[in-house]
Structure formats: C-alpha cells, structure tokens
Coordinates of C-alpha atoms in Angstrom, one line a residue:
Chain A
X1 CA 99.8 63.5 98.5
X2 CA 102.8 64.0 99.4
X3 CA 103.4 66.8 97.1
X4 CA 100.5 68.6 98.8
X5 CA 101.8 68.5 102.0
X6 CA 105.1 69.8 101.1
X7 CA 103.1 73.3 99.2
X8 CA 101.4 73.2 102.9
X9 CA 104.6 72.8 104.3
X10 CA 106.0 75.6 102.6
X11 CA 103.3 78.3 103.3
X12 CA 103.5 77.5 106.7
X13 CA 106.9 78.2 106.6
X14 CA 106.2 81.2 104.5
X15 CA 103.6 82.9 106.8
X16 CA 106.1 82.3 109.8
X17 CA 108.9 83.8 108.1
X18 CA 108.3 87.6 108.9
X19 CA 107.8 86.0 112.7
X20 CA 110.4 88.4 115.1
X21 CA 111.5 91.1 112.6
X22 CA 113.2 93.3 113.7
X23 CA 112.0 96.8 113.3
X24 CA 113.4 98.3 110.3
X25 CA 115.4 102.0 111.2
X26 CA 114.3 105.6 109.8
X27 CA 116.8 107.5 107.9
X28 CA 118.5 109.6 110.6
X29 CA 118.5 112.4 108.7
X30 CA 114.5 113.1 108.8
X31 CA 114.1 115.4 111.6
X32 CA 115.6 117.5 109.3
X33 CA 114.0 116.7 106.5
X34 CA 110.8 117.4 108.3
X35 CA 112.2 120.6 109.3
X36 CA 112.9 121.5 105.3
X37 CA 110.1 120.5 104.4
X38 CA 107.8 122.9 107.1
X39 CA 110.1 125.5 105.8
X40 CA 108.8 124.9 102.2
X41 CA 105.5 125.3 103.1
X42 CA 105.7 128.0 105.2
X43 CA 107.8 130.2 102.1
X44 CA 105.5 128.5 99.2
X45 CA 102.0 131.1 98.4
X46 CA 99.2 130.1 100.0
X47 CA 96.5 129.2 97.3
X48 CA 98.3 127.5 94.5
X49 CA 99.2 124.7 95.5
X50 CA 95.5 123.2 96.4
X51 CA 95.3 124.1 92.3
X52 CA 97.3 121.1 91.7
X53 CA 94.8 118.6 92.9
X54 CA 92.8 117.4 89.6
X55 CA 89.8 117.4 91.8
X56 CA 89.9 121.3 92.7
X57 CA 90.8 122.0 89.2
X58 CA 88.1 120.0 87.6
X59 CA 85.7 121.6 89.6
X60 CA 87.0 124.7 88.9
X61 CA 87.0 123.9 85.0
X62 CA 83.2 122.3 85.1
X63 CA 82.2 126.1 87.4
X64 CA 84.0 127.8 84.8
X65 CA 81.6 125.8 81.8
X66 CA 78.3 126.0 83.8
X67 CA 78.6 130.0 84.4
X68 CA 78.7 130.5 80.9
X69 CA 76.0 128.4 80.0
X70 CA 73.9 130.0 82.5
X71 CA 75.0 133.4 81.0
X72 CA 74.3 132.4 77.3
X73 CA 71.1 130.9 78.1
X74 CA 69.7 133.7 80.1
X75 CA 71.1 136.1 77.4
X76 CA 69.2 134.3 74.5
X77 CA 65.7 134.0 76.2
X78 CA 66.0 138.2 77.2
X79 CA 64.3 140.5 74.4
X80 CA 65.8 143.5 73.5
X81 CA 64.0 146.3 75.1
X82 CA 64.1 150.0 73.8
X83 CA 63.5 152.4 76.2
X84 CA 62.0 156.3 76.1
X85 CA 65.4 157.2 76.5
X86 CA 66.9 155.4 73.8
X87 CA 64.1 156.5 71.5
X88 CA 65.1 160.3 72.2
X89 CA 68.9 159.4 71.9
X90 CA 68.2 157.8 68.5
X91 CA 65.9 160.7 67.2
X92 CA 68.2 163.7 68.8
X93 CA 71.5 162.4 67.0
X94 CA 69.4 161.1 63.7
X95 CA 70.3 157.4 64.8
X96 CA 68.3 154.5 63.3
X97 CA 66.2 153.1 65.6
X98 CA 65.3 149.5 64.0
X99 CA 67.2 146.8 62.1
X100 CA 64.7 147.8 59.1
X101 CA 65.2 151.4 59.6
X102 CA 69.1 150.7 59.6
X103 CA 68.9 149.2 56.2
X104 CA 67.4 152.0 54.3
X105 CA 69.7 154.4 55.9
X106 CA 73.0 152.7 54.9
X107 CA 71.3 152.1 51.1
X108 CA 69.9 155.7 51.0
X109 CA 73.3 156.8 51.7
X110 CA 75.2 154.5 48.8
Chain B
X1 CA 108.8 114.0 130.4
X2 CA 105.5 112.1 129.7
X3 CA 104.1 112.0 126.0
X4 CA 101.3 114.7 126.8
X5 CA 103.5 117.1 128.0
X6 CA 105.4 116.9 124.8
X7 CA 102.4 117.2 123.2
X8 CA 101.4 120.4 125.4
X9 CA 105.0 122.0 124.7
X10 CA 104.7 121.0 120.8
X11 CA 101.0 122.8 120.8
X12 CA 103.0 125.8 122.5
X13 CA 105.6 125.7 119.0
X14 CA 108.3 124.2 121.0
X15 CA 110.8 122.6 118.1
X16 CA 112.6 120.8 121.3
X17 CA 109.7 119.0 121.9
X18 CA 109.0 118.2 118.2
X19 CA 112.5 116.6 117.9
X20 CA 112.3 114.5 120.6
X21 CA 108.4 113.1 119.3
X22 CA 110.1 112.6 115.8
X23 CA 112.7 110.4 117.6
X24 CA 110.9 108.3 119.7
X25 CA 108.4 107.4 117.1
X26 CA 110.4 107.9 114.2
X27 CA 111.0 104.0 113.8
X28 CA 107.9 102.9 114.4
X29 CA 106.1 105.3 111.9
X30 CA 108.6 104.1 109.6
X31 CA 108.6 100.2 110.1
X32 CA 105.2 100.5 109.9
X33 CA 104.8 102.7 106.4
X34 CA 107.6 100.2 105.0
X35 CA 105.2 97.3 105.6
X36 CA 102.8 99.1 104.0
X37 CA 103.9 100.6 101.3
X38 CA 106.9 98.1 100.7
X39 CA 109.4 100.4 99.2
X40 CA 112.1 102.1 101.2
X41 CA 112.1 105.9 99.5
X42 CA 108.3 105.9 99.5
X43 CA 107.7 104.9 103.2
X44 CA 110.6 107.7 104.2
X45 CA 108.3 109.9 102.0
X46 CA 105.7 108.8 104.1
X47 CA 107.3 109.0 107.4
X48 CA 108.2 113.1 106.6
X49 CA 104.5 113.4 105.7
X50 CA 103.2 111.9 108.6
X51 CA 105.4 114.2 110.9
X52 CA 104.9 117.7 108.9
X53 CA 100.7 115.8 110.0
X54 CA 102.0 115.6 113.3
X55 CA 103.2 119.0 113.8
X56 CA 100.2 120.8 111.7
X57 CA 97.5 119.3 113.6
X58 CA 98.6 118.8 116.8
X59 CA 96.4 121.5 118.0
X60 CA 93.3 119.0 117.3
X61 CA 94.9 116.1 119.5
X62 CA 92.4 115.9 122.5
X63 CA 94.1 113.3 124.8
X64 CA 91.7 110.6 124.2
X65 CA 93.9 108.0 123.1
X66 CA 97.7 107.1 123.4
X67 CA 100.1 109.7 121.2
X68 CA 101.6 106.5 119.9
X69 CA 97.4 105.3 118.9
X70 CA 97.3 108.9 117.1
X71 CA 100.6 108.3 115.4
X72 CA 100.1 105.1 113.8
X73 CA 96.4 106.0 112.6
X74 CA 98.2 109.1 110.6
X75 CA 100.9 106.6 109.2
X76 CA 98.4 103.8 108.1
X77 CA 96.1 106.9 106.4
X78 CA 99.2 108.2 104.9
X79 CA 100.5 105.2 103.7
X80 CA 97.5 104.1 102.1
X81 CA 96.8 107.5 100.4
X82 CA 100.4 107.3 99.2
X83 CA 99.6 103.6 97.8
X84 CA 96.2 105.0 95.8
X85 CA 98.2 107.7 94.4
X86 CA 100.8 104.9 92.9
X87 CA 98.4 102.7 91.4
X88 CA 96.6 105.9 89.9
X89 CA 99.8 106.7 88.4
X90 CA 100.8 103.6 87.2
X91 CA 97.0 103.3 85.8
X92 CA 97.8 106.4 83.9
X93 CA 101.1 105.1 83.0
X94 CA 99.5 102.2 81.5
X95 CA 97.0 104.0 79.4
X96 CA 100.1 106.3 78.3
X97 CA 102.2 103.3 76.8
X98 CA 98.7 101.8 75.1
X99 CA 98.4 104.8 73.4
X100 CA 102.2 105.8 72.8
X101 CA 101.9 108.9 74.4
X102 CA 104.9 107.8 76.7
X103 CA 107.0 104.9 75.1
X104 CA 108.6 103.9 78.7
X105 CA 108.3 100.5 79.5
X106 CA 106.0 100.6 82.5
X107 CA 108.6 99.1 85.0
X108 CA 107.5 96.6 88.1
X109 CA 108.6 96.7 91.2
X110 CA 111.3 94.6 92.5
X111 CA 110.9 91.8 94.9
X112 CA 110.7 94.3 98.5
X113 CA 113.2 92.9 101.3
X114 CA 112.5 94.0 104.8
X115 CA 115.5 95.2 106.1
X116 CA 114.5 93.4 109.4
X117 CA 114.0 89.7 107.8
X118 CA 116.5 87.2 109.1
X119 CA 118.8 86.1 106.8
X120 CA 117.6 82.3 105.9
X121 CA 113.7 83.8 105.9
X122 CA 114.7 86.7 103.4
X123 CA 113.3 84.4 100.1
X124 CA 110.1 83.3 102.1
X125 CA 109.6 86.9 103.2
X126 CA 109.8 88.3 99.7
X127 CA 106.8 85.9 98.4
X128 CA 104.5 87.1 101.6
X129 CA 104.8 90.4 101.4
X130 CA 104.2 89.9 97.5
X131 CA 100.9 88.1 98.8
X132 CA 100.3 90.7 101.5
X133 CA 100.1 93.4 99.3
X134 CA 96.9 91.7 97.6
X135 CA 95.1 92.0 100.6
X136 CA 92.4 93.8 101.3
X137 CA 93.2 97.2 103.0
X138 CA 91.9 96.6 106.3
X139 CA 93.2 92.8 106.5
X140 CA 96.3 94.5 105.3
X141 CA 96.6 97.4 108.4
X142 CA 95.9 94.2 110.9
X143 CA 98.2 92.2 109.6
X144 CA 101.2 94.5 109.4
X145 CA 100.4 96.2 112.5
X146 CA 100.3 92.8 114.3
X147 CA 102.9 91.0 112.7
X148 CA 105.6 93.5 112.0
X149 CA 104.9 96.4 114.5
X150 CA 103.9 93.5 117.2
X151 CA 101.1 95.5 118.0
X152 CA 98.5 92.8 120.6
X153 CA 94.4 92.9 119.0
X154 CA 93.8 95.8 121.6
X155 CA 96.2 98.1 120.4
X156 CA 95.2 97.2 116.7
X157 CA 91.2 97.6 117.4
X158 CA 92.5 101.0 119.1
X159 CA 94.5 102.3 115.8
X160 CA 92.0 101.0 113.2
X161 CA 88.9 102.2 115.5
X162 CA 87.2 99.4 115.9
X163 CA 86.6 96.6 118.3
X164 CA 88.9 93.3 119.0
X165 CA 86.5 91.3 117.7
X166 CA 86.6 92.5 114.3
X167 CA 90.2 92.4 114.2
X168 CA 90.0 88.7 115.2
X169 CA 87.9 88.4 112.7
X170 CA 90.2 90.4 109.8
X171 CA 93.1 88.1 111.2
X172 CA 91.6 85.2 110.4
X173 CA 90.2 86.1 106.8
X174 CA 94.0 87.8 106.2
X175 CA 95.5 84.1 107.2
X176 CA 92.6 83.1 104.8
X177 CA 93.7 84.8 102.0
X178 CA 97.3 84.7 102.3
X179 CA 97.1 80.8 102.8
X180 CA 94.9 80.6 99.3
X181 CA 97.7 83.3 97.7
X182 CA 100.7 81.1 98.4
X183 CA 98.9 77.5 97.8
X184 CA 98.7 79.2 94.2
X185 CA 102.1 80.7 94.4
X186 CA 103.7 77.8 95.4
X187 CA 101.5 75.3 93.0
X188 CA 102.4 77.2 90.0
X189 CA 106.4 76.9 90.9
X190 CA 105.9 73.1 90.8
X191 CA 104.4 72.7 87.0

C-alpha cells in the first residue's frame, strides 16, 4: 500500500517537474544561418534536388518501367506490314522480299 | 512596428524586417522544436527550416490568424516531419545492421535535458520527456505547447486548428497516458 502510493507519489512529482521552465534560448548565430542557407538555395539548380526524394524518384523509376512495357506490348501485337512501296524498292534493287525468299538467296549464293 | 507590418515589409523582400521576425520568435520556435524533437542540433535544424518556411511563403500569409499562430503551426509541422524522417532512418539503420550491410551499432539517444529544467527537477524531467515522446502526436503538440511554450487551450486549439474542446479532451488522455507510462516506469525501478 504504501509502496503504491509512493510510485503515485513520484509521478506526481514527475509530471510537475517541467512545471515553469524556462524557455530554452536559440543559437544566436541563426539569423545567419538562415541567411546561408537562402543563399544555398538560391545558387543550387533548380530541378535536382526534388530528385533526391525517394518518392519522386520511385515514381520516376516505375514511369520509366511502364513506358516500356507499353512500348513492347504494342510492338509485339503490330504485324509487319509491306507496302507497294517497299515491294518496288525490294524488286528495283533485287532485294528479297520474304524471310523464305531470304533463305534461298543467301544458299543460292554459297 | 506591429507584426503585420513586418509581415507587409518582409512580402516587399525587406531582410530588415526578416531579422527582426527571426528575433522575436526565434526562441519560441526553438523552445518549442526542442520539446519536440528533444535533441538540441536537430530542433536548431528545425528552427532554420522553419524560418527559410517563413521567408518562402510569406506571400501566402493572409492575416487571418496571429503571425505568432502561423509560426508555431510551421514549427510543430517541421518538427514532426523532421521526427518521421529519424525514425525512417533509424528503421533503415536497423535493417542495415540485421543484414550486415552497415556493422555500426545502432546508437540510442541519450537521456534529453531541457536546458530550462530547474536544477533539483532535471532527473524527473528526463523520465517525462522519455514518456512524452511515446505519445501520440497530437497529445504530444498539446502537451508541449501548453506545458513548455505556456500556451492557454485557446491559443493551442488556434495552432493545432481545432476547437478547445478537443484540446481538453487531448490533455486529459496525454495526462492519461503519461500517468500509465511512468506507473510502469517507476514499478519496474522497484523489482
């Protein structure tokens, strides 16, 4: 009992104890540390820094990832088309049209 | 010179003026990050970001409260911004050691000694701000903004943007909590 009233005791004494601080001083120096440090910023390039948050440059990275697996999958599903033109190109400069056709000629030529 | 029309001549880009706001509140943004944050370096860290806050966005003070009000609100954000990003650290710091990527010890802080503290309440003062620093944010800001800064319930409700009620109310369960904190605290020094 009466060990329960000295703990109760105690944390009385312990919540009172920061009771009329006094308010603690700031370095006097920081007006010019402020100053220094609105200089840095003003010299330091505009768009880096904000590169140093992980958030920006996670987003960045996961852009990055989606862009290209837009580009690959919209690649893939495309067919190859040949065109007029290309056909003339091909048979003006005695170019294989087809895969097939690109076969034979490289064996006729061996 | 009243405090808007230092605020007018800092929206202007008068440094004068921004020297003589960083000195009348200088103290008080700092007391109040110290309590916070409850490490000397890191609440001056804080008190040079809230002032480089101060001078940047200036231009979107409307009037509508006290400068002082609008001070505090940027040192209590600050400060606990600057607290996430030192838990994340020592999170990280943490993981590091587990997996031997960094073979420091990860150090605890020291016991934090307000500067302010009477002498015969210094050992008692360690122990609740210890306990204070488990408190919930909000029960944290109320706490240290009425106890060390003096601040009335108003002036609190007015910082925290809310009403008195509910700092009444965050008072009590910060008393709560602290109360349940130390019992434990001060049980475990008996066995």
């Amino acid at each position: 009992m009466t060990n329960l009233r000295n703990i109760e005791n105690k944390v009385e004494k312990t919540l009172s104890s920061i009771d009329h601080t006094e308010r603690a001083k700031a370095n006097p120096f920081l007006y010019t540390r402020i100053m220094a440090s609105l200089k840095e910023e003003d010299k330091a390039p505009w768009g880096l820094s904000f590169i140093n948050r992980p958030v920006i440059a996670f987003a960045a990275i996961l852009a990055v990832l989606i862009m290209n697996s837009v580009v690959i999958f919209q690649s893939s599903d495309t067919p190859t088309v040949v065109t007029e033109d290309d056909q003339i190109f091909a048979s003006e400069y005695n170019y294989p049209q087809t895969t097939a056709d690109r076969f034979y000629s490289v064996n006729e030529e061996q | 010179m009243n405090e808007l029309e230092l605020i007018e001549r800092l929206k202007k880009g008068d440094d004068a003026a921004f020297k003589i706001i960083v000195e009348a509140w200088q103290d008080m943004v700092y007391n109040t990050s110290l309590g916070i944050v409850q490490n000397p370096e890191d609440a001056e860290d804080v008190a040079q970001e809230v002032f480089v806050q101060v001078y940047e966005s200036v231009g979107q003070f409307k009037g509508d409260s006290k400068v002082s009000t609008w001070i505090y609100r940027i040192a209590v954000t600050k400060s606990l911004d600057h607290l996430r990003k030192k838990k994340r650290k020592k999170r990280f710091a943490f993981l590091q050691s587990l997996f031997g990527i960094n073979e420091e010890e990860v150090r605890h802080e020291p016991d934090f000694h307000h500067p302010g503290v009477a002498l015969e309440n210094k050992e008692n003062a360690a122990v609740l701000f210890q306990a204070i620093d488990k408190l919930p944010d909000n029960q944290k800001i109320a706490f240290t903004l009425h106890k060390l800064e003096g601040l009335s319930y108003q002036e609190v409700a007015e910082v925290m943007e809310s009403t008195v009620s509910s700092v009444e109310s965050l008072m009590h369960r910060a008393k709560g909590n602290l109360k349940k904190t130390l019992t434990e605290y001060y049980q475990k020094m008996k066995e």
